[in-house]
PDB file of C-alpha atoms in Angstrom:
ATOM      1  CA  MET T   1     -21.085 -19.245 -10.653  1.00 44.00           C
ATOM      2  CA  GLY T   2     -19.180 -22.351 -10.382  1.00 45.00           C
ATOM      3  CA  ARG T   3     -15.449 -23.112  -9.966  1.00 46.00           C
ATOM      4  CA  SER T   4     -13.589 -26.213 -11.318  1.00 43.00           C
ATOM      5  CA  LYS T   5     -11.354 -27.778  -8.898  1.00 43.00           C
ATOM      6  CA  SER T   6      -8.357 -28.071 -11.301  1.00 40.00           C
ATOM      7  CA  GLU T   7      -8.522 -24.280 -12.204  1.00 46.00           C
ATOM      8  CA  ASN T   8      -6.786 -23.232  -9.018  1.00 43.00           C
ATOM      9  CA  ALA T   9      -4.732 -26.328  -8.246  1.00 48.00           C
ATOM     10  CA  GLY T  10      -1.235 -25.381  -7.169  1.00 75.00           C
ATOM     11  CA  TYR T  11      -2.122 -21.561  -6.940  1.00 83.00           C
ATOM     12  CA  GLY T  12      -3.194 -19.079  -4.281  1.00 92.00           C
ATOM     13  CA  TRP T  13      -3.503 -15.512  -3.366  1.00 95.00           C
ATOM     14  CA  ARG T  14      -1.183 -13.666  -1.050  1.00 96.00           C
ATOM     15  CA  VAL T  15      -2.095 -10.343   0.583  1.00 98.00           C
ATOM     16  CA  VAL T  16      -0.118  -7.986   2.596  1.00 98.00           C
ATOM     17  CA  VAL T  17      -1.865  -5.300   4.636  1.00 98.00           C
ATOM     18  CA  PRO T  18      -0.165  -2.731   7.087  1.00 98.00           C
ATOM     19  CA  ALA T  19      -1.093  -1.867  10.653  1.00 98.00           C
ATOM     20  CA  THR T  20      -2.619   1.534  11.215  1.00 98.00           C
ATOM     21  CA  SER T  21      -2.961   4.200  13.954  1.00 98.00           C
ATOM     22  CA  ALA T  22      -6.226   5.947  13.611  1.00 97.00           C
ATOM     23  CA  ASN T  23      -7.473   9.293  15.163  1.00 97.00           C
ATOM     24  CA  LEU T  24      -3.935  10.781  15.282  1.00 97.00           C
ATOM     25  CA  GLY T  25      -5.073  12.618  18.449  1.00 96.00           C
ATOM     26  CA  CYS T  26      -7.235  15.380  17.019  1.00 97.00           C
ATOM     27  CA  ALA T  27      -8.551  13.414  13.719  1.00 96.00           C
ATOM     28  CA  PHE T  28     -11.101  11.565  15.640  1.00 95.00           C
ATOM     29  CA  ASP T  29     -12.775   8.899  13.535  1.00 93.00           C
ATOM     30  CA  CYS T  30     -11.704  10.559  10.297  1.00 94.00           C
ATOM     31  CA  GLY T  31      -7.981  10.020   9.952  1.00 96.00           C
ATOM     32  CA  GLY T  32      -5.529   7.106  10.159  1.00 98.00           C
ATOM     33  CA  LEU T  33      -1.779   6.453   9.249  1.00 98.00           C
ATOM     34  CA  ALA T  34      -0.396   3.126   7.909  1.00 98.00           C
ATOM     35  CA  LEU T  35       2.652   1.757   9.759  1.00 98.00           C
ATOM     36  CA  LYS T  36       5.376  -0.627   8.703  1.00 98.00           C
ATOM     37  CA  LEU T  37       3.990  -3.554  10.617  1.00 97.00           C
ATOM     38  CA  TYR T  38       2.115  -6.224   8.448  1.00 98.00           C
ATOM     39  CA  LEU T  39      -0.591  -8.819   8.538  1.00 97.00           C
ATOM     40  CA  ARG T  40       0.122 -11.380   5.659  1.00 97.00           C
ATOM     41  CA  ALA T  41      -2.342 -13.926   4.444  1.00 97.00           C
ATOM     42  CA  LEU T  42      -2.183 -16.782   1.916  1.00 95.00           C
ATOM     43  CA  PHE T  43      -5.480 -18.293   0.638  1.00 95.00           C
ATOM     44  CA  ILE T  44      -5.140 -21.572  -0.986  1.00 92.00           C
ATOM     45  CA  PRO T  45      -8.466 -22.527  -2.659  1.00 91.00           C
ATOM     46  CA  SER T  46      -9.587 -26.116  -2.836  1.00 85.00           C
ATOM     47  CA  GLY T  47     -12.802 -28.013  -3.574  1.00 78.00           C
ATOM     48  CA  ASN T  48     -13.387 -29.635  -0.230  1.00 77.00           C
ATOM     49  CA  GLY T  49     -16.084 -27.322   0.698  1.00 78.00           C
ATOM     50  CA  GLU T  50     -14.413 -26.247   3.869  1.00 86.00           C
ATOM     51  CA  LEU T  51     -12.554 -23.076   4.883  1.00 91.00           C
ATOM     52  CA  SER T  52      -9.829 -23.703   7.513  1.00 91.00           C
ATOM     53  CA  LEU T  53      -7.396 -21.218   9.223  1.00 93.00           C
ATOM     54  CA  GLU T  54      -3.842 -21.225  10.506  1.00 92.00           C
ATOM     55  CA  TYR T  55      -2.183 -18.405  12.555  1.00 92.00           C
ATOM     56  CA  GLN T  56       1.330 -17.512  13.623  1.00 88.00           C
ATOM     57  CA  GLY T  57       2.074 -14.052  14.845  1.00 84.00           C
ATOM     58  CA  LYS T  58       1.712 -11.553  17.742  1.00 84.00           C
ATOM     59  CA  THR T  59      -0.718 -12.221  20.567  1.00 84.00           C
ATOM     60  CA  PRO T  60      -2.009 -15.519  19.405  1.00 83.00           C
ATOM     61  CA  GLU T  61      -4.217 -15.856  22.332  1.00 86.00           C
ATOM     62  CA  ARG T  62      -6.337 -13.067  20.997  1.00 84.00           C
ATOM     63  CA  PHE T  63      -6.692 -14.362  17.549  1.00 87.00           C
ATOM     64  CA  PRO T  64     -10.070 -16.097  16.918  1.00 84.00           C
ATOM     65  CA  MET T  65      -9.730 -19.339  15.150  1.00 85.00           C
ATOM     66  CA  LYS T  66     -13.565 -19.843  14.693  1.00 81.00           C
ATOM     67  CA  SER T  67     -15.438 -19.351  11.471  1.00 76.00           C
ATOM     68  CA  SER T  68     -16.326 -15.769  12.785  1.00 81.00           C
ATOM     69  CA  ASN T  69     -12.663 -14.869  12.298  1.00 93.00           C
ATOM     70  CA  LEU T  70     -12.610 -11.493  10.486  1.00 96.00           C
ATOM     71  CA  VAL T  71     -10.271 -12.838   7.717  1.00 97.00           C
ATOM     72  CA  LEU T  72     -12.686 -15.683   6.932  1.00 96.00           C
ATOM     73  CA  HIS T  73     -15.775 -13.488   7.392  1.00 96.00           C
ATOM     74  CA  ALA T  74     -14.565 -10.815   5.031  1.00 97.00           C
ATOM     75  CA  LEU T  75     -13.491 -13.460   2.491  1.00 97.00           C
ATOM     76  CA  ARG T  76     -16.966 -14.885   2.527  1.00 96.00           C
ATOM     77  CA  PHE T  77     -18.616 -11.412   2.585  1.00 97.00           C
ATOM     78  CA  ALA T  78     -16.708 -10.345  -0.803  1.00 97.00           C
ATOM     79  CA  ALA T  79     -17.552 -13.674  -2.487  1.00 96.00           C
ATOM     80  CA  GLU T  80     -21.202 -13.221  -1.541  1.00 96.00           C
ATOM     81  CA  LYS T  81     -21.367  -9.646  -2.580  1.00 97.00           C
ATOM     82  CA  LEU T  82     -19.790 -10.735  -5.973  1.00 97.00           C
ATOM     83  CA  ASN T  83     -22.224 -13.266  -6.339  1.00 95.00           C
ATOM     84  CA  VAL T  84     -19.808 -16.316  -6.611  1.00 95.00           C
ATOM     85  CA  THR T  85     -19.594 -19.866  -4.931  1.00 93.00           C
ATOM     86  CA  PRO T  86     -18.631 -19.734  -1.236  1.00 93.00           C
ATOM     87  CA  PRO T  87     -14.917 -20.143  -0.896  1.00 94.00           C
ATOM     88  CA  SER T  88     -13.360 -23.165   0.342  1.00 92.00           C
ATOM     89  CA  GLY T  89      -9.706 -23.910   1.156  1.00 92.00           C
ATOM     90  CA  HIS T  90      -6.972 -22.986   3.646  1.00 92.00           C
ATOM     91  CA  VAL T  91      -5.977 -19.616   4.939  1.00 94.00           C
ATOM     92  CA  LEU T  92      -2.543 -19.033   6.515  1.00 94.00           C
ATOM     93  CA  VAL T  93      -2.082 -15.795   8.516  1.00 95.00           C
ATOM     94  CA  GLN T  94       1.010 -14.485   9.851  1.00 95.00           C
ATOM     95  CA  SER T  95       1.000 -11.113  11.534  1.00 95.00           C
ATOM     96  CA  ASP T  96       3.355  -8.556  13.128  1.00 94.00           C
ATOM     97  CA  ILE T  97       0.317  -6.479  14.433  1.00 95.00           C
ATOM     98  CA  PRO T  98      -0.564  -6.973  18.201  1.00 93.00           C
ATOM     99  CA  ILE T  99      -4.288  -7.448  18.620  1.00 91.00           C
ATOM    100  CA  SER T 100      -6.657  -5.311  20.455  1.00 90.00           C
ATOM    101  CA  VAL T 101      -4.279  -2.670  21.264  1.00 94.00           C
ATOM    102  CA  GLY T 102      -5.187   0.140  18.846  1.00 95.00           C
ATOM    103  CA  LEU T 103      -3.054  -0.696  15.974  1.00 96.00           C
ATOM    104  CA  GLY T 104      -5.636  -1.755  13.417  1.00 96.00           C
ATOM    105  CA  SER T 105      -5.470  -5.601  13.639  1.00 95.00           C
ATOM    106  CA  SER T 106      -9.291  -5.743  12.808  1.00 94.00           C
ATOM    107  CA  ALA T 107      -9.143  -3.548   9.815  1.00 97.00           C
ATOM    108  CA  ALA T 108      -6.102  -5.183   8.465  1.00 97.00           C
ATOM    109  CA  ALA T 109      -7.882  -8.634   8.889  1.00 97.00           C
ATOM    110  CA  VAL T 110     -11.023  -7.174   7.072  1.00 97.00           C
ATOM    111  CA  ILE T 111      -9.115  -5.684   4.174  1.00 98.00           C
ATOM    112  CA  ALA T 112      -7.025  -8.818   3.817  1.00 98.00           C
ATOM    113  CA  GLY T 113     -10.237 -10.995   3.628  1.00 98.00           C
ATOM    114  CA  LEU T 114     -12.021  -8.639   1.225  1.00 98.00           C
ATOM    115  CA  LEU T 115      -9.095  -8.477  -1.120  1.00 98.00           C
ATOM    116  CA  LEU T 116      -8.630 -12.257  -1.006  1.00 97.00           C
ATOM    117  CA  GLY T 117     -12.468 -12.652  -1.657  1.00 97.00           C
ATOM    118  CA  ALA T 118     -12.242 -10.229  -4.585  1.00 97.00           C
ATOM    119  CA  GLN T 119      -9.355 -12.287  -6.211  1.00 95.00           C
ATOM    120  CA  TYR T 120     -11.136 -15.459  -5.599  1.00 95.00           C
ATOM    121  CA  SER T 121     -14.222 -14.129  -7.459  1.00 94.00           C
ATOM    122  CA  ARG T 122     -12.341 -13.027 -10.508  1.00 93.00           C
ATOM    123  CA  LYS T 123     -14.420  -9.915 -10.635  1.00 92.00           C
ATOM    124  CA  GLU T 124     -13.420  -6.259 -10.310  1.00 89.00           C
ATOM    125  CA  ALA T 125     -13.824  -4.531  -6.980  1.00 94.00           C
ATOM    126  CA  HIS T 126     -13.292  -0.785  -6.920  1.00 95.00           C
ATOM    127  CA  PRO T 127     -11.486   0.736  -3.878  1.00 95.00           C
ATOM    128  CA  GLU T 128     -14.720   2.556  -2.873  1.00 94.00           C
ATOM    129  CA  GLN T 129     -16.472  -0.781  -2.769  1.00 95.00           C
ATOM    130  CA  ILE T 130     -13.912  -2.413  -0.705  1.00 97.00           C
ATOM    131  CA  LEU T 131     -14.111   0.337   1.696  1.00 96.00           C
ATOM    132  CA  ARG T 132     -17.753   0.358   1.837  1.00 94.00           C
ATOM    133  CA  TRP T 133     -17.932  -3.288   2.567  1.00 96.00           C
ATOM    134  CA  ALA T 134     -15.154  -2.751   5.305  1.00 96.00           C
ATOM    135  CA  GLU T 135     -17.444  -0.043   6.860  1.00 94.00           C
ATOM    136  CA  GLU T 136     -20.533  -2.573   6.850  1.00 93.00           C
ATOM    137  CA  ILE T 137     -18.261  -5.144   8.651  1.00 95.00           C
ATOM    138  CA  GLU T 138     -16.646  -2.869  11.069  1.00 88.00           C
ATOM    139  CA  GLY T 139     -18.757   0.197  11.408  1.00 81.00           C
ATOM    140  CA  HIS T 140     -16.137   2.710  10.548  1.00 79.00           C
ATOM    141  CA  ILE T 141     -13.215   3.166   7.922  1.00 90.00           C
ATOM    142  CA  ASP T 142     -10.502   5.308   9.268  1.00 92.00           C
ATOM    143  CA  ASN T 143      -8.362   2.293   9.892  1.00 95.00           C
ATOM    144  CA  ALA T 144      -9.373   0.481   6.912  1.00 97.00           C
ATOM    145  CA  ALA T 145      -8.839   3.296   4.350  1.00 97.00           C
ATOM    146  CA  ALA T 146      -5.405   3.908   5.737  1.00 98.00           C
ATOM    147  CA  ALA T 147      -4.527   0.035   5.468  1.00 98.00           C
ATOM    148  CA  TYR T 148      -5.846  -0.111   2.014  1.00 98.00           C
ATOM    149  CA  HIS T 149      -4.319   3.077   0.576  1.00 98.00           C
ATOM    150  CA  GLY T 150      -1.039   3.347   2.760  1.00 98.00           C
ATOM    151  CA  GLY T 151       0.187   6.899   3.988  1.00 98.00           C
ATOM    152  CA  MET T 152      -2.126   9.185   6.006  1.00 98.00           C
ATOM    153  CA  VAL T 153      -5.797   9.084   5.051  1.00 98.00           C
ATOM    154  CA  LEU T 154      -8.610  11.167   5.787  1.00 97.00           C
ATOM    155  CA  ALA T 155     -11.902   9.520   5.111  1.00 94.00           C
ATOM    156  CA  LEU T 156     -15.695  10.658   4.865  1.00 91.00           C
ATOM    157  CA  SER T 157     -18.342   7.824   4.896  1.00 82.00           C
ATOM    158  CA  ASN T 158     -21.059   8.444   7.620  1.00 76.00           C
ATOM    159  CA  ASN T 159     -24.249   9.715   6.270  1.00 75.00           C
ATOM    160  CA  VAL T 160     -23.226   9.932   2.724  1.00 77.00           C
ATOM    161  CA  ASP T 161     -23.894   7.806  -0.331  1.00 82.00           C
ATOM    162  CA  ARG T 162     -20.377   7.130  -1.205  1.00 86.00           C
ATOM    163  CA  VAL T 163     -16.881   6.730   0.540  1.00 90.00           C
ATOM    164  CA  VAL T 164     -14.577   9.671  -0.003  1.00 93.00           C
ATOM    165  CA  THR T 165     -10.794   9.220   0.856  1.00 96.00           C
ATOM    166  CA  LEU T 166      -7.793  11.411   0.442  1.00 97.00           C
ATOM    167  CA  LYS T 167      -4.316  10.335   0.809  1.00 98.00           C
ATOM    168  CA  THR T 168      -0.939  11.731   1.241  1.00 98.00           C
ATOM    169  CA  ASP T 169       2.417  10.095   1.616  1.00 98.00           C
ATOM    170  CA  PHE T 170       3.943  10.620   5.161  1.00 98.00           C
ATOM    171  CA  PRO T 171       7.599  11.172   5.516  1.00 98.00           C
ATOM    172  CA  GLU T 172       9.649   8.110   6.647  1.00 92.00           C
ATOM    173  CA  SER T 173      11.980  10.676   8.184  1.00 96.00           C
ATOM    174  CA  ILE T 174       9.514  11.093  10.971  1.00 98.00           C
ATOM    175  CA  ARG T 175       9.982   8.029  13.098  1.00 98.00           C
ATOM    176  CA  LEU T 176       6.973   6.258  14.845  1.00 98.00           C
ATOM    177  CA  VAL T 177       7.592   4.997  18.369  1.00 98.00           C
ATOM    178  CA  VAL T 178       4.604   2.748  19.595  1.00 98.00           C
ATOM    179  CA  VAL T 179       4.558   1.893  23.202  1.00 98.00           C
ATOM    180  CA  THR T 180       1.922  -0.878  23.936  1.00 97.00           C
ATOM    181  CA  PRO T 181       0.948  -1.525  27.626  1.00 96.00           C
ATOM    182  CA  SER T 182      -0.042  -4.828  28.833  1.00 93.00           C
ATOM    183  CA  ILE T 183      -3.468  -3.742  29.434  1.00 91.00           C
ATOM    184  CA  VAL T 184      -6.047  -4.420  26.722  1.00 89.00           C
ATOM    185  CA  VAL T 185      -8.791  -1.690  26.013  1.00 86.00           C
ATOM    186  CA  PRO T 186     -11.622  -3.248  24.060  1.00 84.00           C
ATOM    187  CA  THR T 187     -12.960  -0.807  21.430  1.00 83.00           C
ATOM    188  CA  HIS T 188     -16.559  -1.066  22.778  1.00 84.00           C
ATOM    189  CA  GLU T 189     -15.187  -0.151  26.259  1.00 88.00           C
ATOM    190  CA  ALA T 190     -13.339   2.802  24.815  1.00 91.00           C
ATOM    191  CA  ARG T 191     -16.504   3.901  23.170  1.00 91.00           C
ATOM    192  CA  GLN T 192     -18.607   3.804  26.072  1.00 94.00           C
ATOM    193  CA  VAL T 193     -16.508   6.324  28.051  1.00 95.00           C
ATOM    194  CA  LEU T 194     -17.083   9.039  25.522  1.00 96.00           C
ATOM    195  CA  PRO T 195     -19.778  11.658  26.326  1.00 95.00           C
ATOM    196  CA  LYS T 196     -23.073  11.789  24.390  1.00 95.00           C
ATOM    197  CA  ALA T 197     -22.632  15.552  23.719  1.00 96.00           C
ATOM    198  CA  TYR T 198     -19.749  18.033  23.715  1.00 97.00           C
ATOM    199  CA  GLU T 199     -19.291  21.705  24.641  1.00 97.00           C
ATOM    200  CA  ARG T 200     -19.024  24.029  21.774  1.00 98.00           C
ATOM    201  CA  ALA T 201     -15.527  25.196  22.930  1.00 98.00           C
ATOM    202  CA  ASP T 202     -14.276  21.570  23.053  1.00 98.00           C
ATOM    203  CA  VAL T 203     -15.491  21.022  19.472  1.00 97.00           C
ATOM    204  CA  LEU T 204     -13.756  24.168  18.252  1.00 98.00           C
ATOM    205  CA  HIS T 205     -10.529  23.181  19.990  1.00 98.00           C
ATOM    206  CA  THR T 206     -10.415  20.001  18.039  1.00 97.00           C
ATOM    207  CA  LEU T 207     -11.602  21.435  14.881  1.00 97.00           C
ATOM    208  CA  GLN T 208      -8.811  23.912  14.648  1.00 98.00           C
ATOM    209  CA  ARG T 209      -6.336  21.168  15.200  1.00 98.00           C
ATOM    210  CA  THR T 210      -7.728  18.664  12.742  1.00 98.00           C
ATOM    211  CA  SER T 211      -7.791  21.306  10.049  1.00 98.00           C
ATOM    212  CA  LEU T 212      -4.236  22.456  10.793  1.00 98.00           C
ATOM    213  CA  LEU T 213      -2.975  18.796  10.815  1.00 98.00           C
ATOM    214  CA  ALA T 214      -4.517  18.067   7.421  1.00 98.00           C
ATOM    215  CA  ALA T 215      -3.393  21.305   5.888  1.00 98.00           C
ATOM    216  CA  THR T 216       0.250  20.919   6.990  1.00 98.00           C
ATOM    217  CA  CYS T 217       0.511  17.343   6.009  1.00 98.00           C
ATOM    218  CA  PHE T 218      -1.241  17.792   2.593  1.00 97.00           C
ATOM    219  CA  SER T 219       0.678  20.838   1.806  1.00 98.00           C
ATOM    220  CA  GLY T 220       3.745  18.715   2.302  1.00 97.00           C
ATOM    221  CA  LYS T 221       5.026  20.870   5.109  1.00 97.00           C
ATOM    222  CA  PHE T 222       4.533  18.169   8.012  1.00 98.00           C
ATOM    223  CA  ASP T 223       5.052  21.076  10.573  1.00 97.00           C
ATOM    224  CA  LEU T 224       3.884  18.888  13.630  1.00 98.00           C
ATOM    225  CA  PHE T 225       4.100  19.995  17.200  1.00 98.00           C
ATOM    226  CA  PRO T 226       2.791  18.554  20.459  1.00 97.00           C
ATOM    227  CA  GLU T 227      -0.119  20.936  20.821  1.00 97.00           C
ATOM    228  CA  LEU T 228      -1.329  19.751  17.376  1.00 97.00           C
ATOM    229  CA  PHE T 229      -2.209  16.420  18.798  1.00 97.00           C
ATOM    230  CA  GLU T 230      -4.222  17.549  21.829  1.00 96.00           C
ATOM    231  CA  ASP T 231      -7.884  16.827  21.289  1.00 96.00           C
ATOM    232  CA  LYS T 232     -11.071  17.356  23.459  1.00 97.00           C
ATOM    233  CA  LEU T 233     -13.271  14.677  22.074  1.00 97.00           C
ATOM    234  CA  HIS T 234     -11.823  11.312  22.813  1.00 97.00           C
ATOM    235  CA  GLN T 235      -8.376  11.411  24.424  1.00 97.00           C
ATOM    236  CA  PRO T 236      -9.447  13.136  27.843  1.00 97.00           C
ATOM    237  CA  TYR T 237     -11.796  10.261  28.422  1.00 97.00           C
ATOM    238  CA  ARG T 238      -9.701   7.458  27.150  1.00 97.00           C
ATOM    239  CA  GLN T 239      -6.734   8.428  28.854  1.00 96.00           C
ATOM    240  CA  ASN T 240      -7.995   7.349  32.137  1.00 95.00           C
ATOM    241  CA  LEU T 241      -8.550   3.708  31.029  1.00 95.00           C
ATOM    242  CA  VAL T 242      -4.703   2.912  31.177  1.00 96.00           C
ATOM    243  CA  PRO T 243      -2.597   4.246  34.174  1.00 97.00           C
ATOM    244  CA  GLY T 244       0.087   6.534  33.009  1.00 97.00           C
ATOM    245  CA  MET T 245      -1.519   7.520  29.564  1.00 97.00           C
ATOM    246  CA  GLU T 246      -2.384  10.923  30.604  1.00 97.00           C
ATOM    247  CA  ARG T 247       1.291  11.662  31.540  1.00 98.00           C
ATOM    248  CA  CYS T 248       2.480  10.079  28.307  1.00 98.00           C
ATOM    249  CA  LEU T 249       0.244  12.547  26.325  1.00 98.00           C
ATOM    250  CA  GLY T 250       1.804  15.548  28.103  1.00 97.00           C
ATOM    251  CA  LEU T 251       5.208  14.428  27.576  1.00 98.00           C
ATOM    252  CA  ARG T 252       7.395  17.171  25.907  1.00 97.00           C
ATOM    253  CA  ARG T 253      11.120  16.530  24.868  1.00 96.00           C
ATOM    254  CA  PRO T 254      13.447  17.894  22.046  1.00 96.00           C
ATOM    255  CA  GLY T 255      12.796  15.810  18.997  1.00 97.00           C
ATOM    256  CA  LEU T 256       9.308  14.778  19.975  1.00 98.00           C
ATOM    257  CA  LEU T 257       6.751  16.180  17.576  1.00 98.00           C
ATOM    258  CA  GLY T 258       3.854  14.894  19.567  1.00 98.00           C
ATOM    259  CA  VAL T 259       2.097  11.875  21.322  1.00 98.00           C
ATOM    260  CA  ALA T 260      -1.270  10.389  20.739  1.00 98.00           C
ATOM    261  CA  ILE T 261      -3.453   7.657  21.766  1.00 98.00           C
ATOM    262  CA  SER T 262      -3.247   5.154  18.803  1.00 98.00           C
ATOM    263  CA  GLY T 263      -6.758   4.262  17.658  1.00 95.00           C
ATOM    264  CA  SER T 264      -8.952   3.745  20.892  1.00 93.00           C
ATOM    265  CA  GLY T 265      -5.895   2.493  22.899  1.00 92.00           C
ATOM    266  CA  SER T 266      -4.166   1.009  24.687  1.00 95.00           C
ATOM    267  CA  SER T 267      -1.129   1.888  22.709  1.00 97.00           C
ATOM    268  CA  VAL T 268       0.449   5.447  22.394  1.00 98.00           C
ATOM    269  CA  ILE T 269       2.139   6.693  19.310  1.00 98.00           C
ATOM    270  CA  ALA T 270       4.886   9.114  19.403  1.00 98.00           C
ATOM    271  CA  PHE T 271       6.096  11.144  16.304  1.00 98.00           C
ATOM    272  CA  VAL T 272       9.824  11.750  16.529  1.00 98.00           C
ATOM    273  CA  THR T 273      12.705  13.292  14.622  1.00 98.00           C
ATOM    274  CA  ARG T 274      15.651  12.286  16.803  1.00 97.00           C
ATOM    275  CA  ASP T 275      16.276  10.352  20.173  1.00 97.00           C
ATOM    276  CA  GLU T 276      13.754   7.739  19.702  1.00 97.00           C
ATOM    277  CA  LEU T 277      15.212   5.308  22.048  1.00 98.00           C
ATOM    278  CA  LYS T 278      15.314   7.898  24.894  1.00 98.00           C
ATOM    279  CA  ILE T 279      11.739   8.945  24.108  1.00 98.00           C
ATOM    280  CA  ALA T 280      10.590   5.364  24.147  1.00 98.00           C
ATOM    281  CA  GLU T 281      12.361   4.860  27.490  1.00 98.00           C
ATOM    282  CA  GLU T 282      10.758   7.761  29.018  1.00 98.00           C
ATOM    283  CA  LEU T 283       7.338   6.634  27.839  1.00 98.00           C
ATOM    284  CA  GLN T 284       7.849   3.245  29.099  1.00 98.00           C
ATOM    285  CA  LYS T 285       9.057   4.539  32.411  1.00 98.00           C
ATOM    286  CA  ILE T 286       5.900   6.557  32.868  1.00 98.00           C
ATOM    287  CA  PHE T 287       3.971   3.339  32.521  1.00 98.00           C
ATOM    288  CA  ALA T 288       6.317   1.414  34.702  1.00 98.00           C
ATOM    289  CA  ASP T 289       5.856   4.056  37.477  1.00 98.00           C
ATOM    290  CA  GLU T 290       2.227   2.958  37.508  1.00 97.00           C
ATOM    291  CA  GLY T 291       2.955  -0.802  37.501  1.00 97.00           C
ATOM    292  CA  VAL T 292       2.080  -1.179  33.720  1.00 97.00           C
ATOM    293  CA  GLN T 293       4.364  -3.372  31.597  1.00 97.00           C
ATOM    294  CA  THR T 294       4.861  -2.247  28.069  1.00 98.00           C
ATOM    295  CA  GLU T 295       6.540  -3.230  24.682  1.00 97.00           C
ATOM    296  CA  ALA T 296       8.150  -0.565  22.352  1.00 98.00           C
ATOM    297  CA  LEU T 297       8.022  -0.823  18.669  1.00 97.00           C
ATOM    298  CA  PHE T 298      10.086   1.518  16.378  1.00 98.00           C
ATOM    299  CA  THR T 299       8.785   1.955  12.677  1.00 98.00           C
ATOM    300  CA  SER T 300       7.878   4.392  10.165  1.00 98.00           C
ATOM    301  CA  ALA T 301       4.779   5.287   7.784  1.00 98.00           C
ATOM    302  CA  ASP T 302       3.840   2.696   5.192  1.00 98.00           C
ATOM    303  CA  ASN T 303       2.975   4.609   1.895  1.00 98.00           C
ATOM    304  CA  ASN T 304       2.014   1.701  -0.186  1.00 98.00           C
ATOM    305  CA  GLY T 305      -0.911   0.272   1.578  1.00 98.00           C
ATOM    306  CA  ALA T 306      -2.316  -3.243   0.860  1.00 98.00           C
ATOM    307  CA  GLY T 307      -1.312  -5.357  -2.038  1.00 97.00           C
ATOM    308  CA  VAL T 308      -2.389  -8.842  -3.288  1.00 96.00           C
ATOM    309  CA  THR T 309      -0.563 -11.296  -5.823  1.00 95.00           C
ATOM    310  CA  ARG T 310      -1.348 -14.497  -7.318  1.00 92.00           C
ATOM    311  CA  GLU T 311       1.403 -17.327  -6.722  1.00 85.00           C
ATOM    312  CA  GLN T 312       1.950 -20.890  -7.161  1.00 83.00           C
ATOM    313  CA  VAL T 313       2.040 -22.797  -3.983  1.00 76.00           C
ATOM    314  CA  PRO T 314       2.631 -26.379  -2.841  1.00 63.00           C
ATOM    315  CA  LEU T 315      -0.280 -28.837  -2.339  1.00 58.00           C
ATOM    316  CA  ILE T 316      -2.322 -28.923   0.848  1.00 48.00           C
ATOM    317  CA  GLU T 317      -0.298 -31.605   2.202  1.00 42.00           C
ATOM    318  CA  ARG T 318       2.816 -29.350   2.316  1.00 45.00           C
ATOM    319  CA  LEU T 319       1.569 -26.240   3.972  1.00 51.00           C
ATOM    320  CA  GLY T 320       4.327 -26.277   6.559  1.00 50.00           C
ATOM    321  CA  ALA T 321       6.635 -25.203   4.007  1.00 43.00           C
ATOM    322  CA  VAL T 322       4.301 -22.500   2.763  1.00 48.00           C
ATOM    323  CA  LEU T 323       4.012 -21.090   6.201  1.00 48.00           C
ATOM    324  CA  GLN T 324       7.779 -21.016   6.485  1.00 46.00           C
ATOM    325  CA  LYS T 325       8.105 -19.231   3.390  1.00 47.00           C
ATOM    326  CA  LEU T 326       5.308 -16.654   4.484  1.00 52.00           C
ATOM    327  CA  GLU T 327       7.272 -15.891   7.874  1.00 53.00           C
ATOM    328  CA  LYS T 328      10.536 -15.165   6.016  1.00 48.00           C
ATOM    329  CA  SER T 329       9.159 -13.029   3.269  1.00 55.00           C
TER     330      SER T 329
END
């Protein structure tokens, strides 16, 4: 399927995708929550045959600028799946999401690229199809499902013919405190520390909490408490990768509903109803006592998920103005 150079002259597609925190303690590899931190990407097509990339945002030293970049890869992936000409043009990315610290930066990049690729193709791509492609690219979809749908999402995809997701809005009255250590824990390293098999008692321990977490959230009660986030499948092993993390998970204070490792780490996420500044300070002090520097972010749940729009943009020669507009929006 060919595309005329003049068809998209002066137009592009802009996508906004939220950060996510997967696992939520006990919901290992099946649950995620979207956060009000965002990756924004603007794709300006052209007929030059090249696909270039520009980035401004958190941890730029960790953002790959090669053709293997996940935004570009997913954009090309969707175009190929939808049987259209390989995309060319310029992609501008601006992101509030720190990279490689358990806040779903990879999933956000994949969802952004897939949505841009679907728009470029001018063909309909259903949510289940987008998430199946995300699974093919990343291998799991707990982050991707939450990034796409927003809110709290439980997902089923392994060993089934279709992707099944269920979403509930998460109350913004529950504040989210994210404390990110300077230590980076690559996902593959966090996977390697997990055991090959588990004791029945540990599985039962976690299943009970996962079921109750889902029940209270989807019932609308959101009766969260610290013991609900305790798990025996991944956190006991991953907490040893960052000094101080074990003590963070055990923190108990009035107004603190619970603390969990965000994704596979290294960030921890606290669910808070009051005194969020004091709780953040306590979490940061725990890490500081171990000589680990941290950054604290204060946010809440994003219940809207990813969105993409078509908009008029200046010519390629004026991309600096476009980037400035992207940063301010």
